[in-house]
mmCIF file with all atom_site columns, C-alpha atoms in Angstrom:
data_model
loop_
_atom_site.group_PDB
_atom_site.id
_atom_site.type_symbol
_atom_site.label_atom_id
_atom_site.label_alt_id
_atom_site.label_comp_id
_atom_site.label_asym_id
_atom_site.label_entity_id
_atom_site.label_seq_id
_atom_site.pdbx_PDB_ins_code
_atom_site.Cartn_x
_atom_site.Cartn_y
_atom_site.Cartn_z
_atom_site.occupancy
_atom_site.B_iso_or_equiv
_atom_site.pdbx_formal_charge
_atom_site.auth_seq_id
_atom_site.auth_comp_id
_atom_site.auth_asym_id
_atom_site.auth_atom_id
_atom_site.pdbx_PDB_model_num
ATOM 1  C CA . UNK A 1 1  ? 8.618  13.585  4.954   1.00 72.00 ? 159 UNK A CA 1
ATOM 2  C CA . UNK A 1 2  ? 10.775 10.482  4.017   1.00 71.00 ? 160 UNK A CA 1
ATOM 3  C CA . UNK A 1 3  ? 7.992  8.183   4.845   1.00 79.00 ? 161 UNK A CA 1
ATOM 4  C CA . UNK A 1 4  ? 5.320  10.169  3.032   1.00 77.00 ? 162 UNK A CA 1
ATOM 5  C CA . UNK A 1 5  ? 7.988  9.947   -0.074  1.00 70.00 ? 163 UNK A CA 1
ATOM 6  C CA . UNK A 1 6  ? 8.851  6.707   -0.219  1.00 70.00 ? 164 UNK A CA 1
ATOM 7  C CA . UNK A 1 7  ? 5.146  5.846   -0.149  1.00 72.00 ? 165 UNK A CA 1
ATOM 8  C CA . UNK A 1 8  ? 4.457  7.551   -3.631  1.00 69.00 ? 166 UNK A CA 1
ATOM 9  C CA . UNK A 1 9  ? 8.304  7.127   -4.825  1.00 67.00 ? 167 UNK A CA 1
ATOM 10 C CA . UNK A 1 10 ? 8.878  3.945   -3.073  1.00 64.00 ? 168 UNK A CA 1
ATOM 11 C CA . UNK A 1 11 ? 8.328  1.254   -6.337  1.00 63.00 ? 169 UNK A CA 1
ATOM 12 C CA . UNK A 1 12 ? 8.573  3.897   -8.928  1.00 68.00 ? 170 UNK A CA 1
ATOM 13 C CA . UNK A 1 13 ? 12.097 4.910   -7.636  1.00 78.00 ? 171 UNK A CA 1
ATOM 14 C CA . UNK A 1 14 ? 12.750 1.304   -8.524  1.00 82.00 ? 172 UNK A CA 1
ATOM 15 C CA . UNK A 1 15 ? 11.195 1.570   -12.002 1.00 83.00 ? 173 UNK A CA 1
ATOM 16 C CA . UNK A 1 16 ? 13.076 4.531   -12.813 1.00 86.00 ? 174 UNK A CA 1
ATOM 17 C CA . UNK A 1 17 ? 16.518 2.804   -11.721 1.00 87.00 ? 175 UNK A CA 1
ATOM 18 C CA . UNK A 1 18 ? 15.771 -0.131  -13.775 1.00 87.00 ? 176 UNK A CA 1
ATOM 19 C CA . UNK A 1 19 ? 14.860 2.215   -16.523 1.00 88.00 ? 177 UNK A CA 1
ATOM 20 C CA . UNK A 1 20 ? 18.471 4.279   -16.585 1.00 89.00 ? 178 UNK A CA 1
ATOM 21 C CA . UNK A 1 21 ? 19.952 0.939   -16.085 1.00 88.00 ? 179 UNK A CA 1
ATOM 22 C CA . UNK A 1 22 ? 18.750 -0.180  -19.621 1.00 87.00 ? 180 UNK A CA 1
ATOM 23 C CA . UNK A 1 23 ? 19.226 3.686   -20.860 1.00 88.00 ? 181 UNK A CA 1
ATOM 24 C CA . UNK A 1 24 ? 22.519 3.089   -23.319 1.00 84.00 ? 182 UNK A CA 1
ATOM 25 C CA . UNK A 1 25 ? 23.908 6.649   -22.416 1.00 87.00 ? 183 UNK A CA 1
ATOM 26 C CA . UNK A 1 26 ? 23.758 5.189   -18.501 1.00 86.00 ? 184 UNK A CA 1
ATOM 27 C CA . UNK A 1 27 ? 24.827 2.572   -16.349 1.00 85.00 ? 185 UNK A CA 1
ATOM 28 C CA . UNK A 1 28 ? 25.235 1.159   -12.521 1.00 87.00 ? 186 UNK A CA 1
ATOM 29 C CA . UNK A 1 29 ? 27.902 4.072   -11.754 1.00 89.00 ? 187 UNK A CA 1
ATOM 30 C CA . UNK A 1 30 ? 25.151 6.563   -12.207 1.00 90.00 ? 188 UNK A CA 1
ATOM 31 C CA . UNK A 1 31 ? 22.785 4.669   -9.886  1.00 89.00 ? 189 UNK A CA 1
ATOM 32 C CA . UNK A 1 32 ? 25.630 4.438   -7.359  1.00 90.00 ? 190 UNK A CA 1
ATOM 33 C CA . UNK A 1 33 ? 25.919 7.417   -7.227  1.00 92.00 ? 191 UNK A CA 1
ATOM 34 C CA . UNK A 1 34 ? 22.665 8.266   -7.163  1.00 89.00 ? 192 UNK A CA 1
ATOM 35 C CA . UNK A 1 35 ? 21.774 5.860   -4.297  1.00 90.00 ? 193 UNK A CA 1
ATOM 36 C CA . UNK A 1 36 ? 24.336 7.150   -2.200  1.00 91.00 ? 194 UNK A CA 1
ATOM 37 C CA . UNK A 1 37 ? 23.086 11.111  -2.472  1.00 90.00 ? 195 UNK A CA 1
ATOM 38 C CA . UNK A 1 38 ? 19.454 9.699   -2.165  1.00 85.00 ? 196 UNK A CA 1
ATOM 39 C CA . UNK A 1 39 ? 20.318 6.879   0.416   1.00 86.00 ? 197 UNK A CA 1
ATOM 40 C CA . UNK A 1 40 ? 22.219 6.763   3.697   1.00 89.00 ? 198 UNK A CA 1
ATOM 41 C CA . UNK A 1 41 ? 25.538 4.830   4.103   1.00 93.00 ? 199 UNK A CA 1
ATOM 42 C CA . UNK A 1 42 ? 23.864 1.763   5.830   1.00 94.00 ? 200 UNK A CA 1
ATOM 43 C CA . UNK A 1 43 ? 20.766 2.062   3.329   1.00 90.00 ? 201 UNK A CA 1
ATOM 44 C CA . UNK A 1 44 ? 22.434 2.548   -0.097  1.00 91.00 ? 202 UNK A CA 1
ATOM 45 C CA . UNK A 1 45 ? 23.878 -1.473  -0.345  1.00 94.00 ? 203 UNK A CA 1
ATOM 46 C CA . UNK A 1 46 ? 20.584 -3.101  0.393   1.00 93.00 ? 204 UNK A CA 1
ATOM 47 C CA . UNK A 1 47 ? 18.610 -0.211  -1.956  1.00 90.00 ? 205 UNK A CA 1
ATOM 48 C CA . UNK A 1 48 ? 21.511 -1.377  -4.811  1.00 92.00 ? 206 UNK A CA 1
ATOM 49 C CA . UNK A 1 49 ? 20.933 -5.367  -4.160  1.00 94.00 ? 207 UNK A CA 1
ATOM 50 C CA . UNK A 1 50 ? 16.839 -5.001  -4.151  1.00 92.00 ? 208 UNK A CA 1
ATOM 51 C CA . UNK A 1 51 ? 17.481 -2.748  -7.150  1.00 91.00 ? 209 UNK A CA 1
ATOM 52 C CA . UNK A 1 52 ? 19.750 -5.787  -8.530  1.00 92.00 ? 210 UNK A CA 1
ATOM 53 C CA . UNK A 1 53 ? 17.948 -8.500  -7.770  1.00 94.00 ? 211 UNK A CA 1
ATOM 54 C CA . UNK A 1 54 ? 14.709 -6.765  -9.418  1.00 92.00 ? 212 UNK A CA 1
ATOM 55 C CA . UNK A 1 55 ? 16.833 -6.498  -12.497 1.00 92.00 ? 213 UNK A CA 1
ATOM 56 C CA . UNK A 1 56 ? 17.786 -9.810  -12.772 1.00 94.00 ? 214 UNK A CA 1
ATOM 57 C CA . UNK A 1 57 ? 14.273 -11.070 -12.051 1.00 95.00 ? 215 UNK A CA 1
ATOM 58 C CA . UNK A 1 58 ? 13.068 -9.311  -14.786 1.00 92.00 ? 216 UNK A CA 1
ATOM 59 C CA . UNK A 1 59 ? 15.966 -10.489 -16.989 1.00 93.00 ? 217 UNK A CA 1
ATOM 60 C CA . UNK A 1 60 ? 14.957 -14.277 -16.351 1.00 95.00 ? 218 UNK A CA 1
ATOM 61 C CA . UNK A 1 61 ? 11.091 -13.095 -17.163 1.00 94.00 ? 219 UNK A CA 1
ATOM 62 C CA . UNK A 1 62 ? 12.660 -12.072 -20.405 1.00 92.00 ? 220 UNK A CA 1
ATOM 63 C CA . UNK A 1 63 ? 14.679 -15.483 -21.444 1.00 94.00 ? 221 UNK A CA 1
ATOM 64 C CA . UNK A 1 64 ? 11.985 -17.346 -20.444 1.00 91.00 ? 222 UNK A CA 1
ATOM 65 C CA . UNK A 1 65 ? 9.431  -15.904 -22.462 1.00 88.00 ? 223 UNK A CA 1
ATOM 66 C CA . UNK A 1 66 ? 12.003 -15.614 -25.169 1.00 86.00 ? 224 UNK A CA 1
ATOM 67 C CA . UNK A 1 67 ? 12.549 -19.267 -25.014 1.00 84.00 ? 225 UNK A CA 1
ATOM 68 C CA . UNK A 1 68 ? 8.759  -20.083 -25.143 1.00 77.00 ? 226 UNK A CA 1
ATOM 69 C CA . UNK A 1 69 ? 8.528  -18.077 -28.144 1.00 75.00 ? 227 UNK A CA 1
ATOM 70 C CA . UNK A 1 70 ? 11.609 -19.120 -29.733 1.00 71.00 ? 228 UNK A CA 1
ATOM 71 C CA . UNK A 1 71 ? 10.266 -22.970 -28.917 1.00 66.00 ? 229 UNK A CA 1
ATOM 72 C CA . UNK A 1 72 ? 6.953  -22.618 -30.488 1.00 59.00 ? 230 UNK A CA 1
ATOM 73 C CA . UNK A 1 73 ? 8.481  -20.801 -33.454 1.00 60.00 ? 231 UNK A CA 1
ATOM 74 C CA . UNK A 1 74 ? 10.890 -23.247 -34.228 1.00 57.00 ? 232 UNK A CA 1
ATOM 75 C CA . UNK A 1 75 ? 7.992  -26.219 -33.994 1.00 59.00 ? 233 UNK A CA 1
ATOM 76 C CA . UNK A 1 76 ? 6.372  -24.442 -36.345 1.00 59.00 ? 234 UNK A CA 1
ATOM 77 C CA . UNK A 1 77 ? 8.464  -24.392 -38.852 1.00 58.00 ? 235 UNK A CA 1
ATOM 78 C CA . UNK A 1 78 ? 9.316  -28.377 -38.664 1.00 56.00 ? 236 UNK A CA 1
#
């Protein structure tokens, strides 16, 4: 049952972590939590670094297109 859920849940599990992450009334001590109900003792740390590591990959996404943007818009205006 396990395998048959993380094959829907798998990446969306992800998502949603991510997504309370960012959630203002949240933050990581809810997904600790939450990853160690979910999760067992040996799995929860490496769920909570590919769940950090995501994060922070999407953060550098953000800066960089941020910069690009914030590069072209200042060219622009020169």
């Amino acid at each position: 049952m396990k395998r048959k859920f993380d094959k829907y849940w798998g990446e969306c599990n992800l998502m949603i972590s991510i997504a309370t992450i960012l959630d203002p009334m949240n933050n990581m001590k809810l997904i600790d939590f939450s990853f160690r109900v979910i999760y067992s003792e040996e799995e929860t740390p490496r769920q909570i670094y590919i769940m950090r590591d995501r994060l922070c990959e999407l953060y550098k996404e953000y800066v960089d297109e941020y910069a690009a943007t914030n590069v072209d818009t200042s060219t622009e205006n020169d």
